[in-house]
Coordinates of C-alpha atoms in Angstrom, one line a residue:
M1 CA 107.2 84.5 100.7
D2 CA 109.2 87.1 98.8
T3 CA 108.7 90.7 99.9
L4 CA 107.4 93.0 97.2
P5 CA 108.7 96.6 97.5
F6 CA 106.7 99.6 96.1
T7 CA 109.6 100.1 93.7
R8 CA 112.9 98.6 92.6
P9 CA 115.4 99.9 90.0
T10 CA 116.1 97.7 87.0
I11 CA 119.9 97.4 87.2
G12 CA 121.8 94.6 85.5
E13 CA 125.1 93.5 84.1
A14 CA 125.2 96.1 81.3
E15 CA 125.0 98.9 83.9
Q16 CA 127.8 97.2 85.9
R17 CA 130.0 96.9 82.9
A18 CA 129.4 100.6 81.9
V19 CA 130.4 101.7 85.4
A20 CA 133.5 99.5 85.4
E21 CA 134.6 100.9 82.0
V22 CA 134.3 104.5 83.3
L23 CA 136.3 103.6 86.5
A24 CA 139.0 102.0 84.4
S25 CA 139.2 105.0 82.1
G26 CA 140.5 107.3 84.8
W27 CA 137.9 110.0 83.9
I28 CA 135.1 109.6 86.5
T29 CA 133.7 113.1 87.0
T30 CA 131.9 115.2 84.4
G31 CA 133.3 114.3 81.0
P32 CA 132.5 112.5 77.7
K33 CA 129.9 110.2 79.2
V34 CA 127.9 113.2 80.5
A35 CA 128.1 114.9 77.1
A36 CA 126.9 111.7 75.4
F37 CA 124.1 111.3 77.9
E38 CA 123.0 114.9 77.4
Q39 CA 122.9 114.4 73.6
A40 CA 121.0 111.1 73.9
L41 CA 118.4 112.8 76.1
A42 CA 118.0 115.7 73.7
D43 CA 117.6 113.2 70.8
Y44 CA 114.9 111.3 72.8
I45 CA 113.0 114.5 73.8
G46 CA 113.2 116.2 70.4
G47 CA 111.9 119.7 69.7
G48 CA 115.4 121.1 69.2
V49 CA 116.1 121.4 72.9
R50 CA 119.5 121.3 74.6
V51 CA 119.8 119.1 77.7
L52 CA 122.0 119.8 80.6
A53 CA 122.7 117.1 83.2
F54 CA 122.6 117.8 86.9
N55 CA 123.4 115.9 90.1
S56 CA 119.6 115.8 90.9
G57 CA 116.3 117.0 89.7
T58 CA 116.2 119.3 92.7
S59 CA 119.4 121.1 91.5
A60 CA 117.9 121.4 88.0
L61 CA 114.8 123.1 89.4
E62 CA 116.9 125.5 91.5
A63 CA 119.2 126.3 88.6
A64 CA 116.1 127.1 86.4
L65 CA 114.9 129.6 89.0
L66 CA 118.3 131.2 89.4
A67 CA 118.9 131.5 85.7
H68 CA 115.7 133.5 85.3
D69 CA 116.6 135.8 88.2
I70 CA 113.7 134.6 90.5
G71 CA 114.4 135.6 94.1
P72 CA 113.3 137.8 97.0
G73 CA 110.0 139.5 96.4
D74 CA 108.9 137.0 93.8
E75 CA 106.3 134.3 94.0
V76 CA 106.1 131.0 92.2
I77 CA 102.9 129.1 91.9
V78 CA 103.2 125.4 92.8
P79 CA 100.8 122.6 93.5
A80 CA 100.1 121.7 97.2
M81 CA 100.5 118.0 96.3
S82 CA 104.0 117.1 95.2
F83 CA 107.3 116.1 96.8
A84 CA 108.6 118.8 99.1
A85 CA 111.5 119.7 96.7
T86 CA 109.0 121.4 94.4
A87 CA 108.4 124.1 96.9
N88 CA 111.7 123.9 98.8
V89 CA 113.7 125.2 95.8
V90 CA 111.5 128.3 95.6
L91 CA 112.4 129.1 99.2
R92 CA 116.0 128.3 98.5
V93 CA 116.3 131.1 95.9
G94 CA 114.6 133.5 98.3
A95 CA 111.2 133.6 96.6
R96 CA 107.8 132.5 98.1
P97 CA 105.8 129.4 96.9
R98 CA 102.2 130.2 96.2
F99 CA 100.3 127.0 96.6
V100 CA 97.2 125.9 94.7
D101 CA 95.0 122.9 95.1
V102 CA 95.1 119.9 92.7
D103 CA 92.4 117.9 91.0
L104 CA 91.5 114.9 93.2
H105 CA 91.8 112.4 90.4
S106 CA 94.7 113.6 88.3
R107 CA 96.6 115.2 91.3
N108 CA 97.8 117.9 88.9
L109 CA 97.1 121.6 89.1
A110 CA 94.9 123.3 86.4
A111 CA 95.1 126.7 84.7
E112 CA 91.8 127.8 86.4
S113 CA 93.2 127.4 89.9
V114 CA 96.5 129.1 88.9
A115 CA 94.6 132.1 87.4
R116 CA 92.9 132.8 90.7
V117 CA 96.2 133.4 92.6
I118 CA 98.2 135.3 90.1
N119 CA 99.2 138.7 91.5
A120 CA 101.8 141.5 91.0
H121 CA 104.5 139.3 92.6
T122 CA 104.0 136.2 90.5
R123 CA 107.0 135.4 88.3
A124 CA 106.5 131.8 87.4
I125 CA 104.3 128.7 87.4
M126 CA 105.7 125.3 88.3
P127 CA 103.4 122.5 87.2
V128 CA 104.2 119.0 88.4
H129 CA 103.4 116.0 86.2
F130 CA 102.4 113.8 89.1
A131 CA 103.4 110.2 89.0
G132 CA 104.0 110.5 85.2
L133 CA 100.5 111.8 84.4
P134 CA 100.8 114.8 82.1
V135 CA 99.5 118.2 83.2
D136 CA 97.1 119.8 80.8
L137 CA 99.7 122.2 79.5
E138 CA 98.0 124.0 76.6
P139 CA 95.7 126.2 78.8
L140 CA 98.5 126.7 81.3
Y141 CA 100.9 128.0 78.7
A142 CA 98.2 130.2 77.2
L143 CA 97.7 131.8 80.6
A144 CA 101.4 132.2 81.1
R145 CA 101.7 134.0 77.7
E146 CA 98.7 136.2 78.6
R147 CA 100.3 137.2 82.0
S148 CA 103.9 137.2 80.8
L149 CA 104.9 134.5 83.3
L150 CA 107.6 131.8 83.0
V151 CA 106.6 128.1 83.1
I152 CA 109.1 125.7 84.7
E153 CA 107.8 122.1 84.4
D154 CA 108.7 119.8 87.2
A155 CA 108.9 116.6 85.3
A156 CA 110.9 114.7 87.9
Q157 CA 108.4 111.9 87.7
A158 CA 107.8 112.1 84.0
L159 CA 110.7 111.2 81.7
G160 CA 108.9 109.3 78.9
T161 CA 105.5 111.0 79.5
R162 CA 103.9 112.4 76.4
Y163 CA 101.5 115.4 76.1
Q164 CA 99.5 115.7 72.8
D165 CA 101.8 113.0 71.4
R166 CA 105.0 114.9 72.1
P167 CA 107.5 114.0 74.8
V168 CA 107.3 116.1 77.9
G169 CA 110.4 118.3 77.7
A170 CA 109.9 119.4 74.1
T171 CA 108.2 122.7 74.9
G172 CA 111.5 124.6 74.8
N173 CA 110.7 126.1 78.3
P174 CA 112.7 124.8 81.3
V175 CA 111.6 121.2 82.0
C176 CA 113.4 119.4 84.8
F177 CA 113.8 115.6 85.2
S178 CA 115.1 113.3 88.0
F179 CA 116.9 110.0 87.7
H180 CA 116.7 108.9 91.4
P181 CA 116.5 105.1 91.8
N182 CA 112.7 105.2 92.0
K183 CA 112.3 107.0 88.7
N184 CA 111.5 105.6 85.2
I185 CA 115.3 105.4 84.5
T186 CA 118.1 105.9 87.0
T187 CA 121.6 107.3 87.2
I188 CA 121.6 106.4 90.9
E189 CA 121.4 110.2 91.7
G190 CA 121.0 112.7 88.9
G191 CA 118.7 115.0 87.0
A192 CA 118.5 117.0 83.8
L193 CA 117.1 120.2 82.4
A194 CA 115.8 120.6 78.8
I195 CA 115.6 124.1 77.3
A196 CA 115.6 125.6 73.8
D197 CA 117.2 129.0 74.5
P198 CA 121.0 128.7 73.8
G199 CA 121.9 131.8 75.9
M200 CA 119.9 130.5 78.8
A201 CA 121.5 127.1 78.4
R202 CA 125.0 128.7 78.7
R203 CA 123.9 130.5 81.9
L204 CA 122.6 127.2 83.3
A205 CA 125.9 125.5 82.5
R206 CA 127.6 128.3 84.5
I207 CA 125.2 128.0 87.5
R208 CA 125.6 124.3 87.8
F209 CA 129.4 124.6 88.1
H210 CA 130.6 127.4 90.3
G211 CA 129.6 130.2 87.8
I212 CA 132.7 129.4 85.7
E213 CA 132.9 130.3 82.0
K214 CA 135.8 129.2 79.9
D215 CA 137.1 130.7 76.6
A216 CA 138.6 128.9 73.7
E217 CA 142.1 128.9 75.3
G218 CA 140.9 127.5 78.6
N219 CA 141.0 130.7 80.5
I220 CA 138.2 131.0 83.1
E221 CA 136.0 133.8 84.3
V222 CA 133.4 133.8 87.0
P223 CA 130.7 136.3 86.0
E224 CA 128.1 135.1 88.5
W225 CA 127.5 132.8 91.4
G226 CA 127.2 129.1 90.7
G227 CA 126.8 125.9 92.7
K228 CA 128.2 122.4 92.5
M229 CA 125.4 120.6 90.6
N230 CA 127.2 118.6 87.9
L231 CA 126.7 115.0 87.1
S232 CA 129.5 112.4 87.1
D233 CA 130.5 110.2 84.2
V234 CA 129.9 107.2 86.4
S235 CA 126.3 108.2 86.7
A236 CA 125.9 109.2 83.1
A237 CA 127.3 105.8 82.0
I238 CA 124.4 104.1 83.8
G239 CA 122.0 106.6 82.2
L240 CA 123.3 105.7 78.7
V241 CA 122.5 102.1 79.3
Q242 CA 119.1 102.8 80.8
L243 CA 117.8 105.4 78.3
P244 CA 117.4 103.0 75.3
R245 CA 115.2 100.8 77.6
L246 CA 113.0 103.6 78.8
D247 CA 110.1 103.0 76.3
D248 CA 110.1 99.3 77.2
F249 CA 110.1 100.1 80.9
I250 CA 107.1 102.4 80.4
A251 CA 105.2 99.8 78.3
R252 CA 105.7 97.3 81.1
R253 CA 104.6 99.9 83.7
R254 CA 101.5 100.6 81.7
A255 CA 100.6 96.9 81.4
L256 CA 101.0 96.5 85.1
A257 CA 98.9 99.6 85.8
L258 CA 96.1 98.4 83.5
H259 CA 96.1 95.1 85.3
Y260 CA 95.7 96.9 88.6
A261 CA 92.8 98.8 87.2
Q262 CA 91.2 95.5 86.2
C263 CA 91.9 93.6 89.4
L264 CA 91.5 96.0 92.2
P265 CA 88.2 95.8 93.9
R266 CA 85.5 98.3 93.3
H267 CA 85.0 99.8 96.7
G268 CA 83.6 103.1 98.0
A269 CA 86.7 103.6 100.2
L270 CA 89.1 103.2 97.3
L271 CA 90.0 105.8 94.7
V272 CA 92.3 104.6 91.9
P273 CA 94.6 106.8 89.8
Q274 CA 93.4 108.4 86.6
D275 CA 94.6 107.1 83.3
L276 CA 95.1 109.5 80.4
P277 CA 97.1 109.3 77.1
G278 CA 100.8 109.7 77.6
H279 CA 100.9 108.5 81.2
S280 CA 104.3 107.0 82.0
W281 CA 103.1 105.4 85.3
H282 CA 106.1 106.3 87.5
M283 CA 103.9 105.3 90.5
Y284 CA 100.6 103.7 91.2
C285 CA 99.0 105.7 94.0
V286 CA 95.6 104.9 95.3
C287 CA 93.6 106.7 98.0
V288 CA 92.0 104.7 100.8
D289 CA 89.5 106.2 103.2
F290 CA 91.0 104.6 106.3
P291 CA 88.5 106.0 108.8
A292 CA 85.6 104.7 106.7
L293 CA 87.1 101.3 107.1
G294 CA 87.6 101.7 110.8
T295 CA 91.4 101.6 110.5
T296 CA 94.5 103.8 110.1
R297 CA 97.1 104.0 107.4
P298 CA 99.9 102.6 109.6
S299 CA 97.6 99.6 110.5
F300 CA 96.6 99.1 106.9
M301 CA 100.3 99.2 105.7
S302 CA 101.3 96.8 108.5
A303 CA 98.6 94.4 107.3
L304 CA 100.0 94.6 103.7
A305 CA 103.5 94.1 105.1
A306 CA 102.4 91.0 106.9
R307 CA 101.5 89.7 103.4
G308 CA 104.9 90.6 102.1
I309 CA 103.8 93.8 100.3
L310 CA 105.5 97.1 101.1
A311 CA 103.5 100.2 100.2
G312 CA 104.8 103.9 100.1
I313 CA 103.3 107.3 100.9
H314 CA 103.5 109.8 98.1
Y315 CA 103.0 112.4 99.5
P316 CA 101.8 114.4 102.5
A317 CA 100.4 117.8 101.3
I318 CA 103.4 120.2 101.2
H319 CA 101.6 123.1 103.0
T320 CA 101.0 120.9 106.1
F321 CA 104.7 120.7 106.9
G322 CA 106.0 123.0 109.6
L323 CA 108.2 124.9 107.2
Y324 CA 105.2 126.1 105.3
R325 CA 102.9 126.5 108.3
R326 CA 105.3 129.2 109.4
L327 CA 104.5 131.0 106.1
G328 CA 100.8 131.1 107.1
Y329 CA 99.5 128.0 105.4
G330 CA 97.5 125.5 107.4
P331 CA 94.9 122.7 107.4
G332 CA 91.8 123.4 105.3
D333 CA 93.6 125.6 102.8
F334 CA 93.7 122.9 100.0
P335 CA 91.2 120.2 100.6
N336 CA 92.0 117.9 97.7
A337 CA 95.7 117.9 98.5
E338 CA 95.0 117.3 102.1
R339 CA 92.7 114.4 101.3
I340 CA 95.2 112.8 99.0
G341 CA 98.0 113.4 101.6
A342 CA 95.9 111.7 104.3
Q343 CA 94.7 108.8 102.2
T344 CA 97.5 108.1 99.7
L345 CA 99.1 104.7 99.4
T346 CA 101.7 103.8 96.7
L347 CA 101.3 100.2 95.6
P348 CA 104.2 98.2 94.1
L349 CA 105.0 99.1 90.5
F350 CA 108.3 98.5 88.6
P351 CA 109.2 96.9 85.3
T352 CA 110.4 93.5 86.6
M353 CA 107.1 92.8 88.4
E354 CA 104.9 90.1 87.0
L355 CA 101.2 90.2 86.5
A356 CA 100.9 87.7 89.3
D357 CA 102.5 90.2 91.6
V358 CA 99.7 92.7 90.8
E359 CA 97.2 90.0 91.5
R360 CA 98.8 89.3 94.8
V361 CA 98.5 92.9 95.8
C362 CA 94.9 93.1 94.6
E363 CA 94.0 90.0 96.6
A364 CA 95.5 91.6 99.7
M365 CA 93.6 94.8 99.0
S366 CA 90.4 92.9 98.5
H367 CA 90.9 91.2 101.9
L368 CA 91.4 94.6 103.6
L369 CA 88.5 96.3 101.8
P370 CA 85.6 94.1 102.9
E371 CA 82.1 94.5 101.4

């Protein structure tokens, strides 16, 4: 019996040839392939944005904060349910993450919860499009305009997601993406930032590479601090092959997700993910009330693994980690995020799966969710 992982990148001969061509060219770090990948991403997203490639989505988020001078004494509102990087980058620049709870079904934050925690120290809101499900951005941006706050969208899981029939990233505000191997397309490691403001784009370009600015004659100046956050041409070459396939990947993910919705058992201990227009289905995360079944998550996952099905955990609630408990957060602060964190289970979902694979997972779930 073949083992079914919770995700698998779709890498083939075209990606291998693209990498070989770059290696043979002698230019393997940031160069023409990165420039071409950035333009291809900008064309895909639309809205007149410029796209800058980074070595990770995390670096893109950090650079966005730095470029807007967010630091000590500032607060950034983030959801308590996300990957730890969402909050970690806020601490990295010296600011403080201000957590809010998420909706139990969408796992996204909402403008009403954000409004309740805005204070004199708030500088920005960082919504996360969880698992590719778009955040309801319109009321969030209205609130940000009313309170003169920056919005930085964490779209690490949402390249190809659409909101009100526009690609996520087309707002013109900083929107950050990831191309880690478990994402909708991959560059192995990598990320990108979409933004409309040309002056801010120039500053971001400095921040991602040592703070360096070059004039027309190639002379360099370093007007501010910058990190080492650039993407290589090797990675960009893979992205250039992957990007034209993104919509097909998402269509396949959607078909698999719809099949899960049809085949999974209806059970009081099982909560399935919400489906809304524009969802790109980066992951298929269910919640299972393990105590109600008289079991634990490790036991449940072991039972799935015995059937050749490997599930993931995405994610523990961020505020429950030791780093954030030291900031005064603790159990009971954000009940929905904590319930999701305790009950979440990521079922296999990737473009090369077959419908029969979904049925195999659902059969195993039915066996482990008795009437």
